[in-house]
Amino acid sequence: MGLLKQMEQVVEECESALIAKITGNDPVELCDDLRRECDDHAIVCSQHRVLVPNEYTVELAPEVHDELAARGGQVGQRLTDVLAQHAAKRDYEWAGPLTVHVTAADVPNGRYRVTSTASTHIPAGALTSRTT
């Protein structure tokens, strides 16, 4: 199994590199870390059901965030698409609607930090109080 996992990682790295060459500005390492965050927090509920967090936060160093925002602000959508494709390949289920928030923050490595949470979507009407 170890060899299969290594081959899978090599294929994913090649895919990321190809995407980076085509788009010219796709943050390859960030995409890999986003996928890893998803995989690391997957919960196996049954043989055919694996639940993963649905809310991801990507904190970028302020100068990186400002540079990407100046390019049109589509980074969050690209990262959401990358994550959605990754989950589809692995047959993951989201805990709720998928979102990727990109924010500016002071990060320890000076580049970025990725975190995730599982948050269910609760309709606004579900929280109304009932009197009996």
mmCIF file with all atom_site columns, C-alpha atoms in Angstrom:
data_model
loop_
_atom_site.group_PDB
_atom_site.id
_atom_site.type_symbol
_atom_site.label_atom_id
_atom_site.label_alt_id
_atom_site.label_comp_id
_atom_site.label_asym_id
_atom_site.label_entity_id
_atom_site.label_seq_id
_atom_site.pdbx_PDB_ins_code
_atom_site.Cartn_x
_atom_site.Cartn_y
_atom_site.Cartn_z
_atom_site.occupancy
_atom_site.B_iso_or_equiv
_atom_site.pdbx_formal_charge
_atom_site.auth_seq_id
_atom_site.auth_comp_id
_atom_site.auth_asym_id
_atom_site.auth_atom_id
_atom_site.pdbx_PDB_model_num
ATOM 1   C CA . MET A 1 1   ? 0.000   0.000  0.000   1.00 0.00 ? 1   MET A CA 1
ATOM 2   C CA . GLY A 1 2   ? 2.904   2.387  0.678   1.00 0.00 ? 2   GLY A CA 1
ATOM 3   C CA . LEU A 1 3   ? 4.015   2.257  -2.962  1.00 0.00 ? 3   LEU A CA 1
ATOM 4   C CA . LEU A 1 4   ? 0.494   2.982  -4.183  1.00 0.00 ? 4   LEU A CA 1
ATOM 5   C CA . LYS A 1 5   ? 0.239   6.003  -1.874  1.00 0.00 ? 5   LYS A CA 1
ATOM 6   C CA . GLN A 1 6   ? 3.598   7.323  -3.128  1.00 0.00 ? 6   GLN A CA 1
ATOM 7   C CA . MET A 1 7   ? 2.516   6.920  -6.749  1.00 0.00 ? 7   MET A CA 1
ATOM 8   C CA . GLU A 1 8   ? -0.715  8.750  -5.994  1.00 0.00 ? 8   GLU A CA 1
ATOM 9   C CA . GLN A 1 9   ? 1.220   11.650 -4.448  1.00 0.00 ? 9   GLN A CA 1
ATOM 10  C CA . VAL A 1 10  ? 3.523   11.857 -7.481  1.00 0.00 ? 10  VAL A CA 1
ATOM 11  C CA . VAL A 1 11  ? 0.530   11.986 -9.829  1.00 0.00 ? 11  VAL A CA 1
ATOM 12  C CA . GLU A 1 12  ? -1.103  14.709 -7.706  1.00 0.00 ? 12  GLU A CA 1
ATOM 13  C CA . GLU A 1 13  ? 2.124   16.735 -7.684  1.00 0.00 ? 13  GLU A CA 1
ATOM 14  C CA . CYS A 1 14  ? 2.395   16.466 -11.471 1.00 0.00 ? 14  CYS A CA 1
ATOM 15  C CA . GLU A 1 15  ? -1.234  17.520 -11.818 1.00 0.00 ? 15  GLU A CA 1
ATOM 16  C CA . SER A 1 16  ? -0.645  20.542 -9.570  1.00 0.00 ? 16  SER A CA 1
ATOM 17  C CA . ALA A 1 17  ? 2.459   21.516 -11.516 1.00 0.00 ? 17  ALA A CA 1
ATOM 18  C CA . LEU A 1 18  ? 0.564   21.287 -14.802 1.00 0.00 ? 18  LEU A CA 1
ATOM 19  C CA . ILE A 1 19  ? -2.260  23.452 -13.446 1.00 0.00 ? 19  ILE A CA 1
ATOM 20  C CA . ALA A 1 20  ? 0.318   25.990 -12.259 1.00 0.00 ? 20  ALA A CA 1
ATOM 21  C CA . LYS A 1 21  ? 1.896   26.150 -15.722 1.00 0.00 ? 21  LYS A CA 1
ATOM 22  C CA . ILE A 1 22  ? -1.464  26.536 -17.455 1.00 0.00 ? 22  ILE A CA 1
ATOM 23  C CA . THR A 1 23  ? -2.934  29.188 -15.173 1.00 0.00 ? 23  THR A CA 1
ATOM 24  C CA . GLY A 1 24  ? 0.347   30.931 -14.450 1.00 0.00 ? 24  GLY A CA 1
ATOM 25  C CA . ASN A 1 25  ? -0.542  31.854 -10.857 1.00 0.00 ? 25  ASN A CA 1
ATOM 26  C CA . ASP A 1 26  ? -2.139  28.887 -9.092  1.00 0.00 ? 26  ASP A CA 1
ATOM 27  C CA . PRO A 1 27  ? -0.594  28.501 -5.618  1.00 0.00 ? 27  PRO A CA 1
ATOM 28  C CA . VAL A 1 28  ? 0.471   24.849 -5.921  1.00 0.00 ? 28  VAL A CA 1
ATOM 29  C CA . GLU A 1 29  ? 1.644   24.322 -2.350  1.00 0.00 ? 29  GLU A CA 1
ATOM 30  C CA . LEU A 1 30  ? -1.461  25.995 -1.006  1.00 0.00 ? 30  LEU A CA 1
ATOM 31  C CA . CYS A 1 31  ? -3.689  23.666 -3.042  1.00 0.00 ? 31  CYS A CA 1
ATOM 32  C CA . ASP A 1 32  ? -1.762  20.663 -1.730  1.00 0.00 ? 32  ASP A CA 1
ATOM 33  C CA . ASP A 1 33  ? -2.128  21.869 1.856   1.00 0.00 ? 33  ASP A CA 1
ATOM 34  C CA . LEU A 1 34  ? -5.838  22.473 1.340   1.00 0.00 ? 34  LEU A CA 1
ATOM 35  C CA . ARG A 1 35  ? -6.285  18.909 0.054   1.00 0.00 ? 35  ARG A CA 1
ATOM 36  C CA . ARG A 1 36  ? -4.219  17.586 2.967   1.00 0.00 ? 36  ARG A CA 1
ATOM 37  C CA . GLU A 1 37  ? -6.385  19.514 5.444   1.00 0.00 ? 37  GLU A CA 1
ATOM 38  C CA . CYS A 1 38  ? -9.448  17.864 3.913   1.00 0.00 ? 38  CYS A CA 1
ATOM 39  C CA . ASP A 1 39  ? -7.911  14.374 4.004   1.00 0.00 ? 39  ASP A CA 1
ATOM 40  C CA . ASP A 1 40  ? -6.528  14.744 7.528   1.00 0.00 ? 40  ASP A CA 1
ATOM 41  C CA . HIS A 1 41  ? -9.942  15.641 8.951   1.00 0.00 ? 41  HIS A CA 1
ATOM 42  C CA . ALA A 1 42  ? -11.988 13.039 7.066   1.00 0.00 ? 42  ALA A CA 1
ATOM 43  C CA . ILE A 1 43  ? -14.263 10.946 9.264   1.00 0.00 ? 43  ILE A CA 1
ATOM 44  C CA . VAL A 1 44  ? -15.243 7.471  8.088   1.00 0.00 ? 44  VAL A CA 1
ATOM 45  C CA . CYS A 1 45  ? -18.910 7.054  8.981   1.00 0.00 ? 45  CYS A CA 1
ATOM 46  C CA . SER A 1 46  ? -19.458 3.787  7.129   1.00 0.00 ? 46  SER A CA 1
ATOM 47  C CA . GLN A 1 47  ? -17.939 1.737  4.334   1.00 0.00 ? 47  GLN A CA 1
ATOM 48  C CA . HIS A 1 48  ? -19.426 4.049  1.702   1.00 0.00 ? 48  HIS A CA 1
ATOM 49  C CA . ARG A 1 49  ? -19.596 7.341  3.583   1.00 0.00 ? 49  ARG A CA 1
ATOM 50  C CA . VAL A 1 50  ? -16.665 9.602  4.445   1.00 0.00 ? 50  VAL A CA 1
ATOM 51  C CA . LEU A 1 51  ? -17.522 13.001 5.891   1.00 0.00 ? 51  LEU A CA 1
ATOM 52  C CA . VAL A 1 52  ? -15.125 15.961 5.545   1.00 0.00 ? 52  VAL A CA 1
ATOM 53  C CA . PRO A 1 53  ? -15.154 19.539 6.850   1.00 0.00 ? 53  PRO A CA 1
ATOM 54  C CA . ASN A 1 54  ? -16.966 22.022 4.667   1.00 0.00 ? 54  ASN A CA 1
ATOM 55  C CA . GLU A 1 55  ? -15.611 25.374 5.848   1.00 0.00 ? 55  GLU A CA 1
ATOM 56  C CA . TYR A 1 56  ? -11.995 26.206 5.126   1.00 0.00 ? 56  TYR A CA 1
ATOM 57  C CA . THR A 1 57  ? -10.082 29.340 6.030   1.00 0.00 ? 57  THR A CA 1
ATOM 58  C CA . VAL A 1 58  ? -6.931  30.299 4.193   1.00 0.00 ? 58  VAL A CA 1
ATOM 59  C CA . GLU A 1 59  ? -5.034  32.994 6.053   1.00 0.00 ? 59  GLU A CA 1
ATOM 60  C CA . LEU A 1 60  ? -2.505  34.743 3.841   1.00 0.00 ? 60  LEU A CA 1
ATOM 61  C CA . ALA A 1 61  ? 0.270   37.112 4.812   1.00 0.00 ? 61  ALA A CA 1
ATOM 62  C CA . PRO A 1 62  ? -1.097  40.650 4.268   1.00 0.00 ? 62  PRO A CA 1
ATOM 63  C CA . GLU A 1 63  ? 1.218   41.434 1.331   1.00 0.00 ? 63  GLU A CA 1
ATOM 64  C CA . VAL A 1 64  ? 0.307   38.154 -0.425  1.00 0.00 ? 64  VAL A CA 1
ATOM 65  C CA . HIS A 1 65  ? -3.397  38.744 0.208   1.00 0.00 ? 65  HIS A CA 1
ATOM 66  C CA . ASP A 1 66  ? -3.183  42.284 -1.196  1.00 0.00 ? 66  ASP A CA 1
ATOM 67  C CA . GLU A 1 67  ? -1.337  41.082 -4.297  1.00 0.00 ? 67  GLU A CA 1
ATOM 68  C CA . LEU A 1 68  ? -3.897  38.350 -4.993  1.00 0.00 ? 68  LEU A CA 1
ATOM 69  C CA . ALA A 1 69  ? -6.822  40.704 -4.330  1.00 0.00 ? 69  ALA A CA 1
ATOM 70  C CA . ALA A 1 70  ? -5.388  43.089 -6.921  1.00 0.00 ? 70  ALA A CA 1
ATOM 71  C CA . ARG A 1 71  ? -5.606  40.305 -9.512  1.00 0.00 ? 71  ARG A CA 1
ATOM 72  C CA . GLY A 1 72  ? -9.373  40.122 -9.304  1.00 0.00 ? 72  GLY A CA 1
ATOM 73  C CA . GLY A 1 73  ? -10.174 38.246 -6.112  1.00 0.00 ? 73  GLY A CA 1
ATOM 74  C CA . GLN A 1 74  ? -10.923 34.864 -7.704  1.00 0.00 ? 74  GLN A CA 1
ATOM 75  C CA . VAL A 1 75  ? -8.538  32.935 -5.459  1.00 0.00 ? 75  VAL A CA 1
ATOM 76  C CA . GLY A 1 76  ? -11.300 31.742 -3.117  1.00 0.00 ? 76  GLY A CA 1
ATOM 77  C CA . GLN A 1 77  ? -13.312 30.357 -6.026  1.00 0.00 ? 77  GLN A CA 1
ATOM 78  C CA . ARG A 1 78  ? -10.265 28.600 -7.506  1.00 0.00 ? 78  ARG A CA 1
ATOM 79  C CA . LEU A 1 79  ? -9.447  27.014 -4.166  1.00 0.00 ? 79  LEU A CA 1
ATOM 80  C CA . THR A 1 80  ? -13.082 25.940 -3.740  1.00 0.00 ? 80  THR A CA 1
ATOM 81  C CA . ASP A 1 81  ? -12.981 24.334 -7.193  1.00 0.00 ? 81  ASP A CA 1
ATOM 82  C CA . VAL A 1 82  ? -9.716  22.513 -6.403  1.00 0.00 ? 82  VAL A CA 1
ATOM 83  C CA . LEU A 1 83  ? -11.167 21.197 -3.161  1.00 0.00 ? 83  LEU A CA 1
ATOM 84  C CA . ALA A 1 84  ? -14.472 20.168 -4.768  1.00 0.00 ? 84  ALA A CA 1
ATOM 85  C CA . GLN A 1 85  ? -12.615 18.192 -7.467  1.00 0.00 ? 85  GLN A CA 1
ATOM 86  C CA . HIS A 1 86  ? -10.445 16.505 -4.853  1.00 0.00 ? 86  HIS A CA 1
ATOM 87  C CA . ALA A 1 87  ? -13.469 15.469 -2.798  1.00 0.00 ? 87  ALA A CA 1
ATOM 88  C CA . ALA A 1 88  ? -15.302 14.191 -5.872  1.00 0.00 ? 88  ALA A CA 1
ATOM 89  C CA . LYS A 1 89  ? -12.338 11.944 -6.773  1.00 0.00 ? 89  LYS A CA 1
ATOM 90  C CA . ARG A 1 90  ? -12.388 10.442 -3.279  1.00 0.00 ? 90  ARG A CA 1
ATOM 91  C CA . ASP A 1 91  ? -16.191 10.252 -2.906  1.00 0.00 ? 91  ASP A CA 1
ATOM 92  C CA . TYR A 1 92  ? -16.166 12.491 0.161   1.00 0.00 ? 92  TYR A CA 1
ATOM 93  C CA . GLU A 1 93  ? -19.349 14.032 1.546   1.00 0.00 ? 93  GLU A CA 1
ATOM 94  C CA . TRP A 1 94  ? -19.366 17.593 2.847   1.00 0.00 ? 94  TRP A CA 1
ATOM 95  C CA . ALA A 1 95  ? -20.702 18.332 6.318   1.00 0.00 ? 95  ALA A CA 1
ATOM 96  C CA . GLY A 1 96  ? -22.629 21.220 4.726   1.00 0.00 ? 96  GLY A CA 1
ATOM 97  C CA . PRO A 1 97  ? -22.159 23.751 1.914   1.00 0.00 ? 97  PRO A CA 1
ATOM 98  C CA . LEU A 1 98  ? -18.503 24.059 0.860   1.00 0.00 ? 98  LEU A CA 1
ATOM 99  C CA . THR A 1 99  ? -16.846 27.424 1.451   1.00 0.00 ? 99  THR A CA 1
ATOM 100 C CA . VAL A 1 100 ? -13.257 28.625 1.305   1.00 0.00 ? 100 VAL A CA 1
ATOM 101 C CA . HIS A 1 101 ? -12.616 31.990 2.976   1.00 0.00 ? 101 HIS A CA 1
ATOM 102 C CA . VAL A 1 102 ? -9.409  33.819 2.061   1.00 0.00 ? 102 VAL A CA 1
ATOM 103 C CA . THR A 1 103 ? -8.315  36.401 4.621   1.00 0.00 ? 103 THR A CA 1
ATOM 104 C CA . ALA A 1 104 ? -5.263  38.446 5.517   1.00 0.00 ? 104 ALA A CA 1
ATOM 105 C CA . ALA A 1 105 ? -3.541  37.581 8.813   1.00 0.00 ? 105 ALA A CA 1
ATOM 106 C CA . ASP A 1 106 ? -0.168  37.500 10.489  1.00 0.00 ? 106 ASP A CA 1
ATOM 107 C CA . VAL A 1 107 ? 0.888   33.926 9.852   1.00 0.00 ? 107 VAL A CA 1
ATOM 108 C CA . PRO A 1 108 ? 3.882   32.206 11.481  1.00 0.00 ? 108 PRO A CA 1
ATOM 109 C CA . ASN A 1 109 ? 5.627   31.166 8.266   1.00 0.00 ? 109 ASN A CA 1
ATOM 110 C CA . GLY A 1 110 ? 5.009   34.518 6.566   1.00 0.00 ? 110 GLY A CA 1
ATOM 111 C CA . ARG A 1 111 ? 3.038   32.862 3.753   1.00 0.00 ? 111 ARG A CA 1
ATOM 112 C CA . TYR A 1 112 ? -0.235  31.156 4.700   1.00 0.00 ? 112 TYR A CA 1
ATOM 113 C CA . ARG A 1 113 ? -2.129  28.910 7.125   1.00 0.00 ? 113 ARG A CA 1
ATOM 114 C CA . VAL A 1 114 ? -5.035  26.550 6.337   1.00 0.00 ? 114 VAL A CA 1
ATOM 115 C CA . THR A 1 115 ? -7.701  25.539 8.866   1.00 0.00 ? 115 THR A CA 1
ATOM 116 C CA . SER A 1 116 ? -11.052 23.791 8.573   1.00 0.00 ? 116 SER A CA 1
ATOM 117 C CA . THR A 1 117 ? -14.258 23.144 10.472  1.00 0.00 ? 117 THR A CA 1
ATOM 118 C CA . ALA A 1 118 ? -17.366 21.095 9.914   1.00 0.00 ? 118 ALA A CA 1
ATOM 119 C CA . SER A 1 119 ? -20.367 23.369 10.058  1.00 0.00 ? 119 SER A CA 1
ATOM 120 C CA . THR A 1 120 ? -23.830 22.279 9.053   1.00 0.00 ? 120 THR A CA 1
ATOM 121 C CA . HIS A 1 121 ? -26.156 24.571 7.194   1.00 0.00 ? 121 HIS A CA 1
ATOM 122 C CA . ILE A 1 122 ? -29.071 25.518 9.431   1.00 0.00 ? 122 ILE A CA 1
ATOM 123 C CA . PRO A 1 123 ? -31.999 27.203 7.663   1.00 0.00 ? 123 PRO A CA 1
ATOM 124 C CA . ALA A 1 124 ? -33.024 30.515 9.238   1.00 0.00 ? 124 ALA A CA 1
ATOM 125 C CA . GLY A 1 125 ? -36.540 29.239 10.001  1.00 0.00 ? 125 GLY A CA 1
ATOM 126 C CA . ALA A 1 126 ? -35.205 26.277 11.990  1.00 0.00 ? 126 ALA A CA 1
ATOM 127 C CA . LEU A 1 127 ? -34.268 28.446 14.950  1.00 0.00 ? 127 LEU A CA 1
ATOM 128 C CA . THR A 1 128 ? -37.659 30.024 15.581  1.00 0.00 ? 128 THR A CA 1
ATOM 129 C CA . SER A 1 129 ? -38.992 29.470 19.059  1.00 0.00 ? 129 SER A CA 1
ATOM 130 C CA . ARG A 1 130 ? -42.170 27.499 19.593  1.00 0.00 ? 130 ARG A CA 1
ATOM 131 C CA . THR A 1 131 ? -44.628 28.062 22.390  1.00 0.00 ? 131 THR A CA 1
ATOM 132 C CA . THR A 1 132 ? -46.908 25.283 23.550  1.00 0.00 ? 132 THR A CA 1
#
